[in-house]
Amino acid sequence: SGTWLLYLPCTWSIGLAAEPGCLPDWRMLSLFGMGAVLMRGAGCTINDMWDRDYDKKVARTASRPLAAGEISTFQSFIFLGGQLSLALCVLLCLNYYSIILGAASLSLVITYPLMKRITYWPQLVLGLTFNWGALLGWSAVKGSCEWSVCLPLYVAGVMWTLVYDTIYAHQDKRDDIIIGVKSTALQFKEDTKQWLSGFSLAMLLSLCMSGMNCNQTFPYYSAVAAIGAHLAHQIYTLDIDKPEDCWKKFASNRTVGVLLFTGIVLGNL
């Protein structure tokens, strides 16, 4: 699920950058797919390195290799080096503007796992990290960012991440209180649904702005409407005190991303 949620904003941006009447650049979609697998993996490795002592105390994460003592920190550094080297090979296939833009995201990838120690808004930092592809996809196709399109798309992605990762965080809130880490789930508590509704509305408005600024057509706005309905159902039926329901709602967000990509492609055609 995490790899899809990292990849889909890239596909949106690549799709929006396609010329009217044309399909998205399949070479770029493939390159970004490989990059998403590698960078999601690298992010998980970095996260597990930072959190190995915390993970031992949480039932859901205690079996992770570092937390369980199956591999050493040195071995994880070697593995991370391999992941980042392969990701760099993918990045070097892009234009110079995109190489610099892509490299700029590494600081977010490295520091995100620390955020839950210092702020109740680590989900916001995750959103800034996970949706970098909304900027990078366009620049990879066009050679630079069209900010009137890319920035609202990026904001929409960040709002989306705040929705799905707050839902995800409700799975671990009891353990998080015990071990002393923070999340939006602990910040919002019983007001979670109101906050999620606000983030969803901001996402939909940002998507409309992005679409208008690149002359999108009816199928695109139909997809945005379908996303609104999906998010409304997700939030209305969410039970924040049932981890299995939180996981189900979190995982269903892949559908949100695929709906928007489909709307972009049909809108272009």
Tab-separated table of C-alpha atoms in Angstrom:
chain	number	residue	atom	x	y	z
A	1	SER	CA	0.000	0.000	0.000
A	2	GLY	CA	2.779	2.419	0.902
A	3	THR	CA	4.500	1.981	-2.457
A	4	TRP	CA	1.251	2.700	-4.315
A	5	LEU	CA	0.615	5.795	-2.187
A	6	LEU	CA	4.100	7.071	-3.043
A	7	TYR	CA	3.784	6.228	-6.743
A	8	LEU	CA	0.302	7.533	-7.518
A	9	PRO	CA	1.051	11.283	-7.102
A	10	CYS	CA	3.865	10.758	-9.635
A	11	THR	CA	1.375	9.280	-12.116
A	12	TRP	CA	-0.986	12.230	-11.631
A	13	SER	CA	1.761	14.691	-12.477
A	14	ILE	CA	3.027	12.698	-15.453
A	15	GLY	CA	-0.547	12.355	-16.698
A	16	LEU	CA	-1.291	16.077	-16.394
A	17	ALA	CA	1.937	16.879	-18.263
A	18	ALA	CA	0.856	14.842	-21.310
A	19	GLU	CA	-0.197	16.785	-24.391
A	20	PRO	CA	-3.964	17.050	-25.059
A	21	GLY	CA	-5.201	13.930	-26.832
A	22	CYS	CA	-2.152	11.894	-25.760
A	23	LEU	CA	-1.570	9.104	-23.260
A	24	PRO	CA	0.952	9.645	-20.425
A	25	ASP	CA	4.629	8.957	-21.130
A	26	TRP	CA	4.954	5.218	-20.420
A	27	ARG	CA	8.743	5.438	-20.079
A	28	MET	CA	8.333	7.986	-17.301
A	29	LEU	CA	5.597	5.949	-15.627
A	30	SER	CA	7.943	2.929	-15.623
A	31	LEU	CA	10.940	4.884	-14.315
A	32	PHE	CA	8.884	6.448	-11.540
A	33	GLY	CA	7.428	3.030	-10.694
A	34	MET	CA	10.932	1.673	-10.145
A	35	GLY	CA	11.861	4.804	-8.214
A	36	ALA	CA	8.803	4.464	-5.977
A	37	VAL	CA	9.683	0.869	-5.069
A	38	LEU	CA	13.285	1.827	-4.285
A	39	MET	CA	12.555	5.028	-2.363
A	40	ARG	CA	9.675	3.497	-0.422
A	41	GLY	CA	12.071	0.713	0.544
A	42	ALA	CA	14.800	3.192	1.481
A	43	GLY	CA	12.301	5.162	3.555
A	44	CYS	CA	11.293	1.995	5.411
A	45	THR	CA	14.951	1.141	6.076
A	46	ILE	CA	15.673	4.638	7.425
A	47	ASN	CA	12.498	4.532	9.520
A	48	ASP	CA	13.413	1.150	10.999
A	49	MET	CA	16.945	2.362	11.783
A	50	TRP	CA	15.646	5.424	13.659
A	51	ASP	CA	12.864	3.479	15.399
A	52	ARG	CA	14.494	0.157	16.247
A	53	ASP	CA	14.193	0.761	20.011
A	54	TYR	CA	10.573	1.959	19.718
A	55	ASP	CA	9.602	-0.912	17.416
A	56	LYS	CA	10.586	-3.462	20.060
A	57	LYS	CA	7.827	-2.119	22.296
A	58	VAL	CA	4.990	-2.254	19.749
A	59	ALA	CA	3.360	-5.593	18.953
A	60	ARG	CA	2.777	-4.728	15.265
A	61	THR	CA	6.432	-3.783	14.661
A	62	ALA	CA	8.365	-6.005	17.078
A	63	SER	CA	9.083	-8.588	14.364
A	64	ARG	CA	10.843	-6.105	12.045
A	65	PRO	CA	14.407	-7.354	11.355
A	66	LEU	CA	16.270	-4.565	13.182
A	67	ALA	CA	13.916	-4.544	16.165
A	68	ALA	CA	14.075	-8.343	16.395
A	69	GLY	CA	17.893	-8.337	16.219
A	70	GLU	CA	17.975	-10.423	13.035
A	71	ILE	CA	20.287	-7.921	11.311
A	72	SER	CA	22.768	-5.346	12.615
A	73	THR	CA	22.736	-1.579	12.146
A	74	PHE	CA	25.856	-1.901	9.957
A	75	GLN	CA	24.105	-4.413	7.696
A	76	SER	CA	21.125	-2.084	7.399
A	77	PHE	CA	23.485	0.755	6.338
A	78	ILE	CA	24.884	-1.443	3.575
A	79	PHE	CA	21.371	-2.368	2.428
A	80	LEU	CA	20.304	1.306	2.495
A	81	GLY	CA	23.359	2.221	0.424
A	82	GLY	CA	22.300	-0.314	-2.194
A	83	GLN	CA	18.738	1.000	-2.286
A	84	LEU	CA	19.829	4.642	-2.636
A	85	SER	CA	22.434	3.781	-5.285
A	86	LEU	CA	19.793	2.084	-7.437
A	87	ALA	CA	17.410	4.997	-6.864
A	88	LEU	CA	20.151	7.395	-7.982
A	89	CYS	CA	20.507	5.412	-11.219
A	90	VAL	CA	16.806	5.989	-11.877
A	91	LEU	CA	17.079	9.695	-11.017
A	92	LEU	CA	20.029	10.158	-13.393
A	93	CYS	CA	17.776	9.071	-16.278
A	94	LEU	CA	15.869	12.385	-15.864
A	95	ASN	CA	16.728	15.946	-16.932
A	96	TYR	CA	19.042	18.151	-14.834
A	97	TYR	CA	16.205	20.184	-13.318
A	98	SER	CA	14.527	16.971	-12.141
A	99	ILE	CA	17.765	15.509	-10.794
A	100	ILE	CA	18.229	18.550	-8.541
A	101	LEU	CA	14.551	18.604	-7.579
A	102	GLY	CA	14.566	14.882	-6.797
A	103	ALA	CA	17.753	15.082	-4.740
A	104	ALA	CA	16.180	17.881	-2.679
A	105	SER	CA	13.611	15.428	-1.303
A	106	LEU	CA	16.253	13.283	0.411
A	107	SER	CA	16.390	15.556	3.456
A	108	LEU	CA	12.657	14.952	4.000
A	109	VAL	CA	13.093	11.184	3.585
A	110	ILE	CA	15.842	11.123	6.227
A	111	THR	CA	14.227	13.438	8.791
A	112	TYR	CA	10.577	12.327	8.581
A	113	PRO	CA	10.961	9.420	11.079
A	114	LEU	CA	12.234	11.882	13.715
A	115	MET	CA	9.149	14.085	13.528
A	116	LYS	CA	6.937	11.902	15.722
A	117	ARG	CA	9.344	12.585	18.583
A	118	ILE	CA	8.953	16.381	18.392
A	119	THR	CA	5.546	17.236	16.895
A	120	TYR	CA	1.974	15.990	16.825
A	121	TRP	CA	2.025	16.608	13.048
A	122	PRO	CA	4.427	13.976	11.628
A	123	GLN	CA	1.694	13.131	9.095
A	124	LEU	CA	2.163	16.606	7.577
A	125	VAL	CA	5.884	15.959	7.077
A	126	LEU	CA	5.056	12.564	5.577
A	127	GLY	CA	2.692	14.355	3.176
A	128	LEU	CA	5.449	16.754	2.117
A	129	THR	CA	7.719	13.748	1.526
A	130	PHE	CA	5.330	11.275	-0.099
A	131	ASN	CA	3.910	13.734	-2.622
A	132	TRP	CA	7.185	15.086	-4.017
A	133	GLY	CA	6.387	13.131	-7.176
A	134	ALA	CA	3.535	15.577	-7.854
A	135	LEU	CA	6.288	18.109	-8.618
A	136	LEU	CA	8.872	15.746	-10.045
A	137	GLY	CA	6.627	13.971	-12.562
A	138	TRP	CA	5.744	17.181	-14.379
A	139	SER	CA	9.351	18.427	-14.457
A	140	ALA	CA	10.562	15.048	-15.765
A	141	VAL	CA	8.231	15.404	-18.761
A	142	LYS	CA	8.380	19.172	-19.335
A	143	GLY	CA	11.885	20.081	-18.103
A	144	SER	CA	10.649	22.366	-15.302
A	145	CYS	CA	7.622	22.838	-13.031
A	146	GLU	CA	4.527	24.775	-14.021
A	147	TRP	CA	3.800	25.961	-10.492
A	148	SER	CA	0.186	26.956	-11.176
A	149	VAL	CA	-0.508	23.269	-11.868
A	150	CYS	CA	2.089	21.451	-9.759
A	151	LEU	CA	1.714	23.380	-6.511
A	152	PRO	CA	-2.071	22.829	-6.116
A	153	LEU	CA	-1.513	19.174	-7.060
A	154	TYR	CA	1.181	18.906	-4.393
A	155	VAL	CA	-1.075	20.547	-1.790
A	156	ALA	CA	-3.871	18.120	-2.738
A	157	GLY	CA	-1.493	15.208	-2.189
A	158	VAL	CA	-0.391	16.550	1.190
A	159	MET	CA	-4.024	16.914	2.304
A	160	TRP	CA	-4.717	13.372	1.096
A	161	THR	CA	-1.793	12.034	3.116
A	162	LEU	CA	-3.115	13.798	6.213
A	163	VAL	CA	-6.378	11.900	5.687
A	164	TYR	CA	-5.031	8.400	5.147
A	165	ASP	CA	-2.090	8.552	7.549
A	166	THR	CA	-4.185	9.962	10.386
A	167	ILE	CA	-6.489	6.978	9.871
A	168	TYR	CA	-3.416	4.710	9.850
A	169	ALA	CA	-2.084	6.308	13.060
A	170	HIS	CA	-5.260	5.426	14.959
A	171	GLN	CA	-4.153	1.769	14.769
A	172	ASP	CA	-1.163	2.469	17.007
A	173	LYS	CA	-2.439	5.218	19.292
A	174	ARG	CA	-2.470	3.075	22.443
A	175	ASP	CA	1.137	1.968	21.920
A	176	ASP	CA	2.157	5.509	20.909
A	177	ILE	CA	0.901	6.891	24.245
A	178	ILE	CA	2.866	4.249	26.162
A	179	ILE	CA	6.169	4.798	24.339
A	180	GLY	CA	5.770	8.579	24.088
A	181	VAL	CA	5.553	9.309	20.361
A	182	LYS	CA	3.145	11.780	18.762
A	183	SER	CA	0.674	11.734	15.864
A	184	THR	CA	-2.305	13.595	14.467
A	185	ALA	CA	-4.464	10.727	15.758
A	186	LEU	CA	-3.477	11.680	19.318
A	187	GLN	CA	-3.841	15.380	18.532
A	188	PHE	CA	-7.337	15.177	17.005
A	189	LYS	CA	-8.768	12.422	19.249
A	190	GLU	CA	-12.573	12.389	19.011
A	191	ASP	CA	-12.523	15.345	16.588
A	192	THR	CA	-10.732	13.251	13.970
A	193	LYS	CA	-13.651	13.070	11.533
A	194	GLN	CA	-14.077	16.846	11.462
A	195	TRP	CA	-10.371	17.317	10.696
A	196	LEU	CA	-10.433	14.608	8.014
A	197	SER	CA	-13.444	16.300	6.413
A	198	GLY	CA	-11.543	19.592	6.292
A	199	PHE	CA	-8.465	17.968	4.742
A	200	SER	CA	-10.662	16.207	2.163
A	201	LEU	CA	-12.352	19.456	1.168
A	202	ALA	CA	-8.964	21.162	0.803
A	203	MET	CA	-7.784	18.265	-1.362
A	204	LEU	CA	-10.796	18.503	-3.677
A	205	LEU	CA	-10.492	22.288	-4.053
A	206	SER	CA	-6.775	21.983	-4.820
A	207	LEU	CA	-7.454	19.308	-7.445
A	208	CYS	CA	-10.034	21.565	-9.096
A	209	MET	CA	-7.545	24.446	-9.144
A	210	SER	CA	-4.835	22.253	-10.661
A	211	GLY	CA	-7.260	20.959	-13.309
A	212	MET	CA	-8.453	24.438	-14.252
A	213	ASN	CA	-4.877	25.686	-14.633
A	214	CYS	CA	-4.075	23.016	-17.220
A	215	ASN	CA	-7.447	23.054	-19.011
A	216	GLN	CA	-8.652	19.649	-17.851
A	217	THR	CA	-11.991	18.361	-19.130
A	218	PHE	CA	-15.175	16.688	-17.876
A	219	PRO	CA	-13.752	13.199	-17.076
A	220	TYR	CA	-11.193	14.798	-14.745
A	221	TYR	CA	-13.848	16.619	-12.708
A	222	SER	CA	-16.001	13.485	-12.690
A	223	ALA	CA	-13.076	11.646	-11.108
A	224	VAL	CA	-12.661	14.438	-8.534
A	225	ALA	CA	-16.364	14.100	-7.666
A	226	ALA	CA	-15.966	10.312	-7.322
A	227	ILE	CA	-12.988	10.877	-5.019
A	228	GLY	CA	-15.115	13.211	-2.906
A	229	ALA	CA	-17.772	10.506	-2.573
A	230	HIS	CA	-15.147	7.875	-1.714
A	231	LEU	CA	-13.568	10.055	0.981
A	232	ALA	CA	-16.974	10.972	2.424
A	233	HIS	CA	-17.872	7.282	2.736
A	234	GLN	CA	-14.449	6.502	4.224
A	235	ILE	CA	-14.791	9.169	6.906
A	236	TYR	CA	-18.473	8.557	7.684
A	237	THR	CA	-17.999	4.795	8.223
A	238	LEU	CA	-14.608	5.014	9.974
A	239	ASP	CA	-14.354	3.541	13.469
A	240	ILE	CA	-11.215	5.074	14.945
A	241	ASP	CA	-11.213	2.587	17.829
A	242	LYS	CA	-11.041	-0.523	15.624
A	243	PRO	CA	-7.530	-1.074	14.208
A	244	GLU	CA	-8.792	-3.522	11.575
A	245	ASP	CA	-11.255	-0.919	10.257
A	246	CYS	CA	-8.543	1.759	10.238
A	247	TRP	CA	-6.326	-0.534	8.174
A	248	LYS	CA	-9.130	-1.294	5.740
A	249	LYS	CA	-9.885	2.424	5.248
A	250	PHE	CA	-6.190	3.266	4.908
A	251	ALA	CA	-5.616	0.600	2.253
A	252	SER	CA	-8.675	1.735	0.280
A	253	ASN	CA	-6.904	4.992	-0.538
A	254	ARG	CA	-5.157	3.309	-3.439
A	255	THR	CA	-8.574	3.489	-5.114
A	256	VAL	CA	-8.573	7.283	-4.618
A	257	GLY	CA	-5.246	7.597	-6.424
A	258	VAL	CA	-6.242	5.292	-9.274
A	259	LEU	CA	-9.537	7.170	-9.748
A	260	LEU	CA	-7.696	10.459	-10.201
A	261	PHE	CA	-5.127	8.988	-12.598
A	262	THR	CA	-7.934	7.475	-14.680
A	263	GLY	CA	-9.742	10.828	-14.737
A	264	ILE	CA	-6.565	12.608	-15.861
A	265	VAL	CA	-5.924	10.152	-18.708
A	266	LEU	CA	-9.535	10.255	-19.942
A	267	GLY	CA	-9.622	14.020	-19.514
A	268	ASN	CA	-6.532	14.377	-21.719
A	269	LEU	CA	-7.956	12.105	-24.372
